[in-house]
Short mmCIF file of C-alpha atoms and ligand atoms in Angstrom, two decimals:
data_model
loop_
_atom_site.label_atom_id
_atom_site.label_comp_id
_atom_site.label_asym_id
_atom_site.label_seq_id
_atom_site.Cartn_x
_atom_site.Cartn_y
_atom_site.Cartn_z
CA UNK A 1 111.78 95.00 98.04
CA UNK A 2 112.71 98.79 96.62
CA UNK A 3 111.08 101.73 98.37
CA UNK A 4 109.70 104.81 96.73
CA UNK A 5 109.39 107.44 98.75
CA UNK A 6 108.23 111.11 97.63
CA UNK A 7 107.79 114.38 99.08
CA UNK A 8 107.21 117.66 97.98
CA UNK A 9 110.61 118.63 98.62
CA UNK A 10 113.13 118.68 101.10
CA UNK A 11 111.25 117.73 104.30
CA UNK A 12 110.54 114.38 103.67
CA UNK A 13 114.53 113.49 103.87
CA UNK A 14 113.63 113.04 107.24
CA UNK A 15 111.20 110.45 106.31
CA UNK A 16 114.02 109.05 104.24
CA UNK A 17 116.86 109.52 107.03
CA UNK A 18 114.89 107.00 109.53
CA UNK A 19 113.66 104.47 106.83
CA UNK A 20 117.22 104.33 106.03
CA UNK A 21 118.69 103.98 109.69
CA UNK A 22 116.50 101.39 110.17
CA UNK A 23 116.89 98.99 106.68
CA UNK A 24 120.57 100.47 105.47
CA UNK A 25 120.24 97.56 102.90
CA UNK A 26 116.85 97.82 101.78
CA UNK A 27 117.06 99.76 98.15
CA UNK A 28 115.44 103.39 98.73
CA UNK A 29 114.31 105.66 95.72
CA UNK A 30 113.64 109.38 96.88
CA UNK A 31 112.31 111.85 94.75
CA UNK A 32 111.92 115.76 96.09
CA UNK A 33 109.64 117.74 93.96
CA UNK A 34 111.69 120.66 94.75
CA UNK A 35 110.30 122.60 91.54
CA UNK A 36 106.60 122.27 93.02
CA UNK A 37 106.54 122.73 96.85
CA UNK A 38 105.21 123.93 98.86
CA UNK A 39 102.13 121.17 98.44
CA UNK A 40 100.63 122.52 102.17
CA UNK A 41 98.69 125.86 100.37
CA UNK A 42 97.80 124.14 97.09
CA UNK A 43 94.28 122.96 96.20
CA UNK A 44 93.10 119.19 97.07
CA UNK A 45 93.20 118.34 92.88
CA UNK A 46 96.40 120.04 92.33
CA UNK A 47 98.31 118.07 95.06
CA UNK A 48 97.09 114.58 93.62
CA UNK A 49 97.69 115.31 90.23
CA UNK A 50 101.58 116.44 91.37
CA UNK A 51 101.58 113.03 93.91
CA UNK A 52 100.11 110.96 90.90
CA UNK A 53 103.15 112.35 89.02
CA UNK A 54 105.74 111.81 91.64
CA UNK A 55 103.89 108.31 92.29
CA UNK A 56 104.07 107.08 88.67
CA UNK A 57 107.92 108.43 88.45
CA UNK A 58 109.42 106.34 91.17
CA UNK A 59 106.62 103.42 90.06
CA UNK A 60 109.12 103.08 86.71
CA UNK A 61 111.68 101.71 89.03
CA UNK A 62 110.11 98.61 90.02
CA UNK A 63 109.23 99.59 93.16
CA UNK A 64 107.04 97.13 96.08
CA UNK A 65 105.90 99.88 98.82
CA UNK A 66 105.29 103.53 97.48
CA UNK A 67 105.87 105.99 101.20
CA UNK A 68 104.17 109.24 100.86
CA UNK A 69 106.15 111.42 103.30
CA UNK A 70 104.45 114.50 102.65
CA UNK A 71 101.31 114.94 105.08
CA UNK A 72 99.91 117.00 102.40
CA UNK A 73 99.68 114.57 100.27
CA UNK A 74 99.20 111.48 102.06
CA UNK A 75 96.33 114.25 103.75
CA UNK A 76 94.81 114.57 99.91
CA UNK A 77 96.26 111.95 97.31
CA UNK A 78 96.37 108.40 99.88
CA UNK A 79 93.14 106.98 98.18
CA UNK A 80 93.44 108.23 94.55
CA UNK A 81 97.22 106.61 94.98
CA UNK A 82 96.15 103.34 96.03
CA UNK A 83 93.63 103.07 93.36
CA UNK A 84 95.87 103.68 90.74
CA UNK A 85 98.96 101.78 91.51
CA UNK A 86 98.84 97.64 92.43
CA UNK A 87 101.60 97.91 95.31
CA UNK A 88 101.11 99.19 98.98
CA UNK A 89 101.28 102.38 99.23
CA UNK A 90 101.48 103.80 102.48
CA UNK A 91 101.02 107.34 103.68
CA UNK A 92 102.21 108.89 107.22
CA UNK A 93 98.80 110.20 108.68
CA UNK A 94 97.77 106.69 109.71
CA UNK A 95 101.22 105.71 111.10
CA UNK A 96 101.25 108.67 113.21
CA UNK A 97 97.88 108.47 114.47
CA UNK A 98 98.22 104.67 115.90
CA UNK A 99 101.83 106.14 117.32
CA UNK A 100 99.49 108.96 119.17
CA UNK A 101 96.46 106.74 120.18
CA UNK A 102 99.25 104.33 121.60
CA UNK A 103 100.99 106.92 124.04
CA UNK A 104 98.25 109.17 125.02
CA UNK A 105 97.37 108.87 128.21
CA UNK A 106 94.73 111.69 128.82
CA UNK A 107 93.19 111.02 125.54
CA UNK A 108 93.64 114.77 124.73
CA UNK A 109 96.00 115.27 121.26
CA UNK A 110 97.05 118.20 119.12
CA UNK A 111 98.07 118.24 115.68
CA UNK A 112 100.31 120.61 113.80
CA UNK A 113 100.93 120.74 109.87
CA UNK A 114 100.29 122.36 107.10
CA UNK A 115 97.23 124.35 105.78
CA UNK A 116 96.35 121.56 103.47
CA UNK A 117 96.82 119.02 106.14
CA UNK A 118 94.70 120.86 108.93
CA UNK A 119 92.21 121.58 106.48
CA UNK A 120 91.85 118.09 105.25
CA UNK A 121 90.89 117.29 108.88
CA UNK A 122 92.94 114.20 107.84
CA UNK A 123 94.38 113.28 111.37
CA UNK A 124 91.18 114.37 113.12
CA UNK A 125 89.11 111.89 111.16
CA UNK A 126 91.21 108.76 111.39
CA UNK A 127 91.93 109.47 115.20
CA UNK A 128 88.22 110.07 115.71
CA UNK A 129 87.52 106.99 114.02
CA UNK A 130 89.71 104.70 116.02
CA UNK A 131 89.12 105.96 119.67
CA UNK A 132 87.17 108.72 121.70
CA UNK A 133 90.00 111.69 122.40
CA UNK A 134 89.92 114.80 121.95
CA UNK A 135 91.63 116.76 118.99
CA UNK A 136 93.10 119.97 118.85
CA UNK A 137 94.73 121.27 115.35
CA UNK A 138 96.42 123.87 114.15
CA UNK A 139 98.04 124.98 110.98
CA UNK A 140 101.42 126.09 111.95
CA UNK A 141 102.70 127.68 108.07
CA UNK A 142 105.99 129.68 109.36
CA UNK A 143 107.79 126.35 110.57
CA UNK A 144 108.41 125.26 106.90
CA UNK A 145 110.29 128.70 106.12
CA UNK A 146 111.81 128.51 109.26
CA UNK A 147 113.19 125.01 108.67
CA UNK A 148 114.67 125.95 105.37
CA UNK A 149 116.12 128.60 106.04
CA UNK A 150 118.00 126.76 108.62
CA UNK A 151 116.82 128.79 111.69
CA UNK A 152 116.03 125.75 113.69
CA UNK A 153 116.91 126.46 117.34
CA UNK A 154 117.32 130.26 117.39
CA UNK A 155 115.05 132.81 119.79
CA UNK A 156 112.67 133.53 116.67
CA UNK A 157 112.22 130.25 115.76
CA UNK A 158 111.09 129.90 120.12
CA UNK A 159 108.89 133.02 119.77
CA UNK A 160 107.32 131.41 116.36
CA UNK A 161 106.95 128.01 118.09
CA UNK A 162 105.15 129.77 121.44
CA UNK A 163 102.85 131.89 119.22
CA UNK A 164 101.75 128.58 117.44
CA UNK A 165 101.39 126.27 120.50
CA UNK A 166 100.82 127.68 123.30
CA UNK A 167 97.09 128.06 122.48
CA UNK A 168 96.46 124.11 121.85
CA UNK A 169 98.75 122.93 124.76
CA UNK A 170 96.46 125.12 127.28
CA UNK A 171 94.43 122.84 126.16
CA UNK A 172 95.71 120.28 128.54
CA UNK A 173 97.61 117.80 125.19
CA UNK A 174 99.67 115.15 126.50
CA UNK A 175 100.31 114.33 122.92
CA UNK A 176 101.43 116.49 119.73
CA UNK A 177 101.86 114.86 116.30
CA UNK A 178 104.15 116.83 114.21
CA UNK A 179 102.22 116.29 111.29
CA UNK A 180 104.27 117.50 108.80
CA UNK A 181 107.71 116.71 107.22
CA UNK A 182 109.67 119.45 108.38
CA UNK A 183 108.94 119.89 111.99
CA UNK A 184 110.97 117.20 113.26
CA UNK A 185 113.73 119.70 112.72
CA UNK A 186 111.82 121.88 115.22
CA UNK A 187 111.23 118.47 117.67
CA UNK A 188 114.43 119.85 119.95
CA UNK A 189 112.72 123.59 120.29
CA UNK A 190 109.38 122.32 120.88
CA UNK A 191 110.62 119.26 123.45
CA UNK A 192 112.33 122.63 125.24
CA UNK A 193 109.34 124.56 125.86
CA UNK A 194 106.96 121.76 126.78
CA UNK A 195 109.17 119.32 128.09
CA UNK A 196 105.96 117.45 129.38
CA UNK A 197 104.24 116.62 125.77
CA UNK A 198 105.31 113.22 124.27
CA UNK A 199 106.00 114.16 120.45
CA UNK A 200 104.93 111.84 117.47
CA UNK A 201 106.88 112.40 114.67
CA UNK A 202 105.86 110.74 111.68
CA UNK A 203 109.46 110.18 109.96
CA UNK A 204 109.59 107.64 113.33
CA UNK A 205 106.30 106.12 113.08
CA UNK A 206 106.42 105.62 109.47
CA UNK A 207 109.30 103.68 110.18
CA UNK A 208 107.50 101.73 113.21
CA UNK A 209 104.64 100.83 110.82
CA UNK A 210 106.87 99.69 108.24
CA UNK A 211 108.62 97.40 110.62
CA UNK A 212 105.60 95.56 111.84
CA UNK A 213 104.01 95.35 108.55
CA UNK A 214 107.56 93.46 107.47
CA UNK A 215 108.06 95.88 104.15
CA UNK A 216 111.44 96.21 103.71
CA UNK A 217 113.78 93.53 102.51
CA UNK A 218 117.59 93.04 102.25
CA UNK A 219 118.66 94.02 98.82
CA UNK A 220 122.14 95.69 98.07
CA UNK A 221 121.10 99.09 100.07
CA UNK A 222 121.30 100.92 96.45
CA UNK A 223 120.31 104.69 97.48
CA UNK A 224 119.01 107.35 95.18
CA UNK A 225 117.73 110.92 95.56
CA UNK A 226 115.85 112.78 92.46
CA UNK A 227 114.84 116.71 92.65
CA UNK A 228 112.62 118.48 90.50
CA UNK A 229 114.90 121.50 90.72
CA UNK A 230 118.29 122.54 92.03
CA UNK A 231 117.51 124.64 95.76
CA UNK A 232 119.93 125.42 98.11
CA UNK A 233 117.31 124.84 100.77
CA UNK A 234 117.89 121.32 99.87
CA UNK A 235 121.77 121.03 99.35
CA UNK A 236 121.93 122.55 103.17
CA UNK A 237 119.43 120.58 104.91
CA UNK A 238 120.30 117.28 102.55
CA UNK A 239 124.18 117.52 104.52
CA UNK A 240 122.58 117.78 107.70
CA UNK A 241 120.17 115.14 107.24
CA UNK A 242 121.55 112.46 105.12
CA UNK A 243 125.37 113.54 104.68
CA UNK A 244 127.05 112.95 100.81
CA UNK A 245 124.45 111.08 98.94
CA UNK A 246 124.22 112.40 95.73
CA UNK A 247 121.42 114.11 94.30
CA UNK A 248 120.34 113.43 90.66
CA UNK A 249 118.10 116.61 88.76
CA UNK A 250 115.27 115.55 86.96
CA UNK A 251 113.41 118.13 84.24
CA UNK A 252 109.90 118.69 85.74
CA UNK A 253 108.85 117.53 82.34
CA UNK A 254 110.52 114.02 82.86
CA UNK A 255 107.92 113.79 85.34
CA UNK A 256 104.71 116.25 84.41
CA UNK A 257 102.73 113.01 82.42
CA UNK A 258 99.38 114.31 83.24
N1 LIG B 1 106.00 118.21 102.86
C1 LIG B 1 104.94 119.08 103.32
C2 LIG B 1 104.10 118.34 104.37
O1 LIG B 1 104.55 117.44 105.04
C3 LIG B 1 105.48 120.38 103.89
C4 LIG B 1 106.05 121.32 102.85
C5 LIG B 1 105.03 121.74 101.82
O2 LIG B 1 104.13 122.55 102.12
O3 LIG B 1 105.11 121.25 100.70
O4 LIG B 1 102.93 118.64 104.52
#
């Protein structure tokens, strides 16, 4: 059973870096829409119509499950994708809310991501849906800059991080979902400064989910990674992820069908 997963660029090679640890033979197709991001400050219509794209790319490859790593986009494109393609296609909001609901213990959760994402009130509807907590968000922009530029445990990156969370973990959270692709990067730095919160980190519950719903399959653990455009952002954080897997450029117009 091949797995496409996409992103809108770099981040979700953490999504890719668990799925992989966990099913090394199961047949992974990433694609990076590195010409594109950021997704989390583009309009709801513009961030389907790139995930419909990126959906209908890795589709071509015979894929069974289609993993939407980005929380923008699951956030925005998760029911416009499953309408359109006949396979499971699974997002990382849900994942990471049943992950929160099941280690809460006060019942009080905050959520960190992108504009798009805490806009979208995506993570505060589904957990609102499925239990009585309480929800604290916030849009948290300057980790994805951060994160690329590689500044992941340095004393800005701290001051950042404090500026961003100390107002929602007054709030008595027990439980933070990193609701976006690139803060796992900053999981280390945040774990330091509020050693009490249990993190949920979607690139792990993703994983979780995909386990108990019995996705993957043994196949001959073929790997491949597709960009939109050649970054730098990506060739650095792609070693420290995922080591030497090559990365294959696409022309945006090999995927731009709509
Ligand atoms: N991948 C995006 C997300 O998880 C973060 C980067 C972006 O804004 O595109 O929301």
């Amino acid at each position: 059973m091949p797995i496409g997963i996409f992103d809108s660029g770099i981040g979700g090679l953490t999504v890719f870096k668990e799925i992989n640890k966990s099913f090394p033979l199961t047949n992974l197709y990433y694609l990076g829409d590195t010409a594109r991001v950021p997704y989390g400050n583009k309009s709801p219509e513009t961030v389907i119509r790139y995930s419909l794209e990126c959906g209908n790319y890795l589709y071509g490859f015979g894929i069974d499950a289609l993993v939407i790593a980005c929380n923008t986009a699951s956030s925005y494109a998760l029911k416009t994708l499953r309408k359109e393609f006949d396979i499971p296609v699974i997002g990382v909001v849900e994942p990471g809310v049943e992950l929160a609901l099941k280690i809460t213990k006060n019942k009080k959760i905050g959520v960190i991501g992108t504009q798009g994402t805490i806009k979208s009130q995506s993570y505060k509807k589904s957990l609102l849906e499925k239990a009585d907590v309480e929800v604290f968000q916030k849009p948290c922009p300057l980790f994805v800059p951060l994160v690329e530029e590689g500044m992941i445990n340095n004393h800005i990156t701290k001051m950042v991080v404090k500026e961003y969370l100390d107002e929602i973990v007054k709030k008595d959270i027990d439980t933070l979902i990193l609701g976006c692709t690139h803060y796992p990067l900053l999981k280390e730095t945040i774990k330091e400064l509020y050693p009490h919160l249990q993190i949920v980190d979607s690139s792990q519950a993703i994983t979780e989910y995909l386990q108990s719903h019995h996705i993957p399959k043994e196949e001959e653990g073929i790997k491949r990674i597709f960009i939109t455009d050649e970054s730098p952002a990506f060739e650095k954080l792609k070693k420290l992820l995922i080591g030497n897997i090559p990365v294959e450029k696409l022309q945006l117009s090999e995927i731009c069908t709509l």
